[in-house]
CSV table of C-alpha atoms in Angstrom, one decimal:
chain,number,residue,atom,x,y,z
N,331,MET,CA,1.1,17.9,7.2
N,332,LYS,CA,-2.5,16.9,7.6
N,333,ASP,CA,-3.7,13.5,6.4
N,334,GLN,CA,-5.4,13.3,3.0
N,335,VAL,CA,-9.2,13.3,3.1
N,336,TYR,CA,-10.4,11.6,0.0
N,337,LYS,CA,-14.0,11.1,1.0
N,338,ASP,CA,-16.4,14.1,0.9
N,339,SER,CA,-19.2,13.3,3.3
N,340,ARG,CA,-21.8,15.4,1.4
N,341,ASP,CA,-24.1,13.9,-1.2
N,342,LYS,CA,-22.7,14.4,-4.7
N,343,SER,CA,-25.8,16.3,-5.7
N,344,VAL,CA,-24.2,19.4,-4.1
N,345,GLY,CA,-21.9,19.4,-7.1
N,346,ILE,CA,-24.7,19.8,-9.7
N,347,PRO,CA,-24.9,23.7,-9.4
N,348,LEU,CA,-21.1,23.9,-9.1
N,349,HIS,CA,-20.6,22.0,-12.3
N,350,GLU,CA,-23.3,23.9,-14.1
N,351,TYR,CA,-21.5,27.1,-13.3
N,352,ALA,CA,-18.0,25.8,-14.2
N,353,ARG,CA,-19.3,24.6,-17.6
N,354,THR,CA,-20.9,28.0,-18.5
N,355,HIS,CA,-18.5,30.6,-17.0
N,356,LEU,CA,-14.9,31.5,-17.7
N,357,PRO,CA,-12.7,32.3,-14.8
N,358,GLY,CA,-13.7,35.7,-13.3
N,359,TRP,CA,-12.1,38.4,-11.2
N,360,PRO,CA,-10.6,36.0,-8.5
N,361,TYR,CA,-8.5,34.4,-11.1
N,362,TRP,CA,-7.2,37.6,-12.6
N,363,LEU,CA,-6.7,39.3,-9.2
N,364,CYS,CA,-4.7,36.2,-8.0
N,365,ARG,CA,-2.4,36.5,-11.0
N,366,ILE,CA,-1.9,40.2,-10.5
N,367,VAL,CA,-1.0,39.7,-6.9
N,368,MET,CA,0.9,36.5,-7.0
N,369,ILE,CA,3.1,36.7,-10.1
N,370,PRO,CA,5.3,39.5,-8.8
N,371,VAL,CA,5.8,37.6,-5.5
N,372,LEU,CA,6.7,34.4,-7.3
N,373,LEU,CA,9.1,36.1,-9.6
N,374,THR,CA,10.9,38.1,-6.8
N,375,ALA,CA,10.7,36.0,-3.6
N,376,PHE,CA,10.9,32.6,-5.2
N,377,ARG,CA,12.8,33.5,-8.4
N,378,VAL,CA,10.5,31.2,-10.3
N,379,ARG,CA,11.8,30.1,-13.7
N,380,ALA,CA,10.0,28.1,-16.4
N,381,TYR,CA,11.6,26.0,-19.2
N,382,GLY,CA,9.9,24.3,-22.1
N,383,ARG,CA,6.8,26.5,-22.3
N,384,TYR,CA,6.8,26.0,-26.0
N,385,ASN,CA,5.6,22.4,-25.2
N,386,VAL,CA,2.3,23.8,-24.0
N,387,PRO,CA,0.0,24.1,-27.1
N,388,PRO,CA,-0.7,27.8,-27.8
N,389,THR,CA,-4.3,27.0,-28.6
N,390,GLY,CA,-6.8,24.2,-28.3
N,391,GLY,CA,-7.7,21.9,-25.5
N,392,ALA,CA,-4.9,20.3,-23.5
N,393,ILE,CA,-4.2,18.8,-20.1
N,394,LEU,CA,-1.4,20.0,-17.8
N,395,ALA,CA,-0.2,17.2,-15.5
N,396,PRO,CA,2.1,18.4,-12.7
N,397,ASN,CA,3.6,16.7,-9.7
N,398,HIS,CA,2.1,17.9,-6.4
N,399,MET,CA,4.3,18.6,-3.4
N,400,SER,CA,2.7,21.7,-1.9
N,401,ASN,CA,-0.4,23.8,-2.0
N,402,ALA,CA,1.7,26.5,-3.8
N,403,ASP,CA,2.0,24.3,-6.9
N,404,HIS,CA,-1.3,25.7,-8.1
N,405,PHE,CA,0.4,29.1,-8.6
N,406,PHE,CA,3.9,28.0,-9.7
N,407,GLY,CA,2.7,25.5,-12.3
N,408,VAL,CA,1.0,28.1,-14.5
N,409,ALA,CA,2.4,31.5,-13.4
N,410,LEU,CA,4.5,32.1,-16.5
N,411,LEU,CA,2.1,30.7,-19.0
N,412,LYS,CA,0.2,33.2,-21.2
N,413,ARG,CA,-2.9,31.0,-21.6
N,414,MET,CA,-5.8,31.0,-19.1
N,415,VAL,CA,-5.9,27.7,-17.1
N,416,ARG,CA,-8.7,25.9,-15.4
N,417,PHE,CA,-7.9,23.8,-12.3
N,418,VAL,CA,-9.4,20.6,-10.8
N,419,ALA,CA,-9.7,20.9,-7.0
N,420,LYS,CA,-11.1,18.6,-4.3
N,421,SER,CA,-14.8,19.0,-3.6
N,422,GLN,CA,-14.2,19.5,0.1
N,423,LEU,CA,-12.9,23.0,-0.6
N,424,PHE,CA,-16.1,24.1,-2.3
N,425,LYS,CA,-17.8,25.4,0.9
N,426,GLY,CA,-18.6,28.9,2.1
N,427,PRO,CA,-16.6,32.0,0.8
N,428,LEU,CA,-13.6,29.9,-0.2
N,429,GLY,CA,-15.8,27.7,-2.4
N,430,GLN,CA,-17.3,30.7,-4.1
N,431,LEU,CA,-13.8,32.2,-4.8
N,432,LEU,CA,-12.6,28.9,-6.2
N,433,LEU,CA,-15.7,28.5,-8.4
N,434,LYS,CA,-15.5,32.1,-9.7
N,435,GLY,CA,-11.8,31.6,-10.2
N,436,GLY,CA,-12.5,28.8,-12.7
N,437,CYS,CA,-11.9,25.7,-10.6
N,438,VAL,CA,-13.7,22.4,-11.2
N,439,PRO,CA,-14.7,20.3,-8.1
N,440,VAL,CA,-13.9,16.6,-8.1
N,441,PHE,CA,-15.2,14.0,-5.6
N,442,ARG,CA,-11.9,12.1,-5.1
N,443,GLY,CA,-11.6,8.4,-4.4
N,444,GLN,CA,-14.4,7.5,-6.8
N,445,HIS,CA,-15.3,7.7,-10.5
N,446,ASP,CA,-16.8,11.2,-10.6
N,447,LEU,CA,-18.7,11.5,-13.8
N,448,MET,CA,-19.8,15.1,-13.2
N,449,TYR,CA,-16.2,16.3,-13.0
N,450,GLU,CA,-15.3,14.2,-16.0
N,451,GLU,CA,-18.1,15.6,-18.1
N,452,THR,CA,-17.2,19.2,-17.1
N,453,CYS,CA,-13.5,18.7,-18.0
N,454,LEU,CA,-14.3,17.0,-21.3
N,455,LYS,CA,-16.6,20.0,-22.2
N,456,LEU,CA,-13.9,22.5,-21.3
N,457,LEU,CA,-11.3,20.6,-23.3
N,458,GLU,CA,-13.6,20.3,-26.3
N,459,GLU,CA,-14.0,24.1,-26.1
N,460,GLY,CA,-10.3,24.5,-26.4
N,461,GLN,CA,-9.4,25.3,-22.8
N,462,LEU,CA,-6.4,24.3,-20.8
N,463,VAL,CA,-7.0,22.1,-17.7
N,464,THR,CA,-4.6,21.3,-14.9
N,465,ILE,CA,-5.1,18.0,-13.1
N,466,TYR,CA,-2.6,16.3,-10.7
N,467,ALA,CA,-1.8,12.8,-11.8
N,468,GLU,CA,-1.2,11.8,-8.2
N,469,GLY,CA,-4.7,13.0,-7.2
N,470,GLY,CA,-3.6,14.9,-4.2
N,471,ARG,CA,-0.4,16.2,-2.5
N,472,SER,CA,2.4,13.7,-2.0
N,473,ARG,CA,2.6,12.8,1.7
N,474,SER,CA,6.2,11.5,1.4
N,475,GLY,CA,7.9,14.4,-0.4
N,476,GLU,CA,8.4,12.0,-3.4
N,477,ILE,CA,6.4,11.5,-6.5
N,478,GLU,CA,4.0,8.7,-5.5
N,479,SER,CA,1.4,6.7,-7.5
N,480,ALA,CA,-0.9,7.7,-10.3
N,481,LYS,CA,-4.7,8.0,-9.8
N,482,ILE,CA,-6.9,6.7,-12.5
N,483,GLY,CA,-8.8,9.9,-13.2
N,484,ILE,CA,-6.3,11.5,-15.5
N,485,GLY,CA,-6.2,8.3,-17.5
N,486,TYR,CA,-9.9,8.4,-18.2
N,487,LEU,CA,-9.8,12.1,-19.0
N,488,SER,CA,-6.8,11.7,-21.4
N,489,LEU,CA,-8.4,8.8,-23.3
N,490,LYS,CA,-11.9,10.1,-23.5
N,491,SER,CA,-10.8,13.6,-24.7
N,492,GLY,CA,-8.0,12.5,-27.0
N,493,LYS,CA,-6.3,15.8,-26.1
N,494,PRO,CA,-2.5,16.3,-25.6
N,495,VAL,CA,-1.2,15.9,-22.1
N,496,VAL,CA,1.8,18.0,-21.1
N,497,PRO,CA,3.9,16.5,-18.2
N,498,VAL,CA,5.0,19.2,-15.8
N,499,ALA,CA,7.7,19.0,-13.1
N,500,ILE,CA,7.5,21.6,-10.4
N,501,ILE,CA,10.9,21.6,-8.6
N,502,GLY,CA,11.5,23.3,-5.2
N,503,THR,CA,8.1,23.4,-3.7
N,504,VAL,CA,8.9,20.3,-1.7
N,505,HIS,CA,11.0,22.7,0.5
N,506,MET,CA,7.9,24.8,1.2
N,507,ARG,CA,6.2,22.0,3.2
N,508,ASN,CA,5.6,22.5,7.0
N,509,GLY,CA,6.5,26.2,7.0
N,510,GLY,CA,9.5,25.9,4.7
N,511,TRP,CA,8.1,28.6,2.4
N,512,ARG,CA,9.5,31.2,4.9
N,513,ARG,CA,13.0,30.3,3.5
N,514,PHE,CA,11.7,31.3,0.0
N,515,PRO,CA,13.3,28.4,-1.9
N,516,ARG,CA,13.9,28.9,-5.6
N,517,VAL,CA,11.3,27.2,-7.8
N,518,THR,CA,11.8,25.8,-11.3
N,519,VAL,CA,9.0,24.5,-13.6
N,520,LEU,CA,9.7,22.2,-16.5
N,521,TYR,CA,7.2,21.5,-19.3
N,522,GLY,CA,7.8,18.2,-21.1
N,523,ARG,CA,6.9,17.2,-24.6
N,524,PRO,CA,3.1,16.5,-25.0
N,525,LEU,CA,1.9,13.0,-24.8
N,526,GLN,CA,-0.9,12.0,-27.2
N,527,PHE,CA,-3.2,9.1,-26.7
N,528,ARG,CA,-5.7,7.8,-29.2
N,529,GLN,CA,-9.2,8.8,-28.3
N,530,ASN,CA,-11.2,6.0,-26.6
N,531,LEU,CA,-14.7,7.0,-25.4
N,532,SER,CA,-15.2,3.8,-23.4
N,533,PRO,CA,-11.8,2.9,-21.9
N,534,THR,CA,-11.5,0.0,-19.4
N,535,LYS,CA,-10.2,0.6,-15.9
N,536,SER,CA,-6.9,-1.1,-16.8
N,537,GLN,CA,-6.5,1.0,-19.9
N,538,ALA,CA,-7.1,4.2,-18.0
N,539,GLN,CA,-4.7,3.2,-15.2
N,540,ALA,CA,-2.0,2.3,-17.8
N,541,VAL,CA,-2.3,5.8,-19.3
N,542,ALA,CA,-2.3,7.4,-15.9
N,543,ASN,CA,0.9,5.5,-15.0
N,544,LYS,CA,2.5,6.5,-18.3
N,545,ILE,CA,1.8,10.2,-17.7
N,546,LEU,CA,3.2,10.1,-14.1
N,547,ASP,CA,6.3,8.1,-15.3
N,548,GLU,CA,7.0,11.0,-17.7
N,549,VAL,CA,6.4,13.6,-14.9
N,550,ARG,CA,8.7,11.6,-12.6
N,551,ASP,CA,11.5,11.4,-15.2
N,552,LEU,CA,11.3,15.1,-15.9
N,553,TYR,CA,11.3,15.8,-12.2
N,554,THR,CA,14.3,13.6,-11.5
N,555,GLN,CA,16.3,15.1,-14.3
N,556,GLY,CA,15.4,18.6,-13.2
N,557,VAL,CA,16.3,18.1,-9.5
N,558,LYS,CA,19.8,17.1,-10.6
N,559,VAL,CA,20.2,20.3,-12.6
N,560,PHE,CA,18.2,22.9,-10.7
N,561,ASP,CA,17.7,21.9,-7.1
N,562,GLN,CA,21.3,22.3,-5.9
């Protein structure tokens, strides 16, 4: 697995038109085409199952907080949800044709490894509009195959928005790393009870980190319990 690259060498000003688009456009044809193509594959080849979908609010702004073991998590985490979902993705991906597909597919770029206010403002706007946003509490993919540490970004977003946060455990995609997807492991997704944090428009760094840690602790507990039951 390649090393994580947290620093985008480009000036953050390249994100201005990307965020303007993300704030004013709903996901377009790439999002719906992806669902049409991928869902039958996930259901048949990977026998994906989802439990606790009733924990995802049927309307209104909310944050989905999954663990992140594989690039395929983007698909599995929301495949069986009826609601449209926006995704936060690292800014390095928003280049060339792939970047255009991600943008038109409803993704929001984030400059990782720093307090990216543009990404935060975009996500807060989407949440206030009643949209569902997915952000990985670990920031990027786990390098160890285990749930690692929480990044502060989800803490800031949770506190400033005051919206419910749904912990999500994606079980089985760890076996898809390094070409393991060819064995078509079974994947199970668990949605935990929403966490609610009192809105704080000016949280301190320690407050945001504490909330991020709490969210990831819930994800870790859900994942650990799920592995014992489903990943046999």
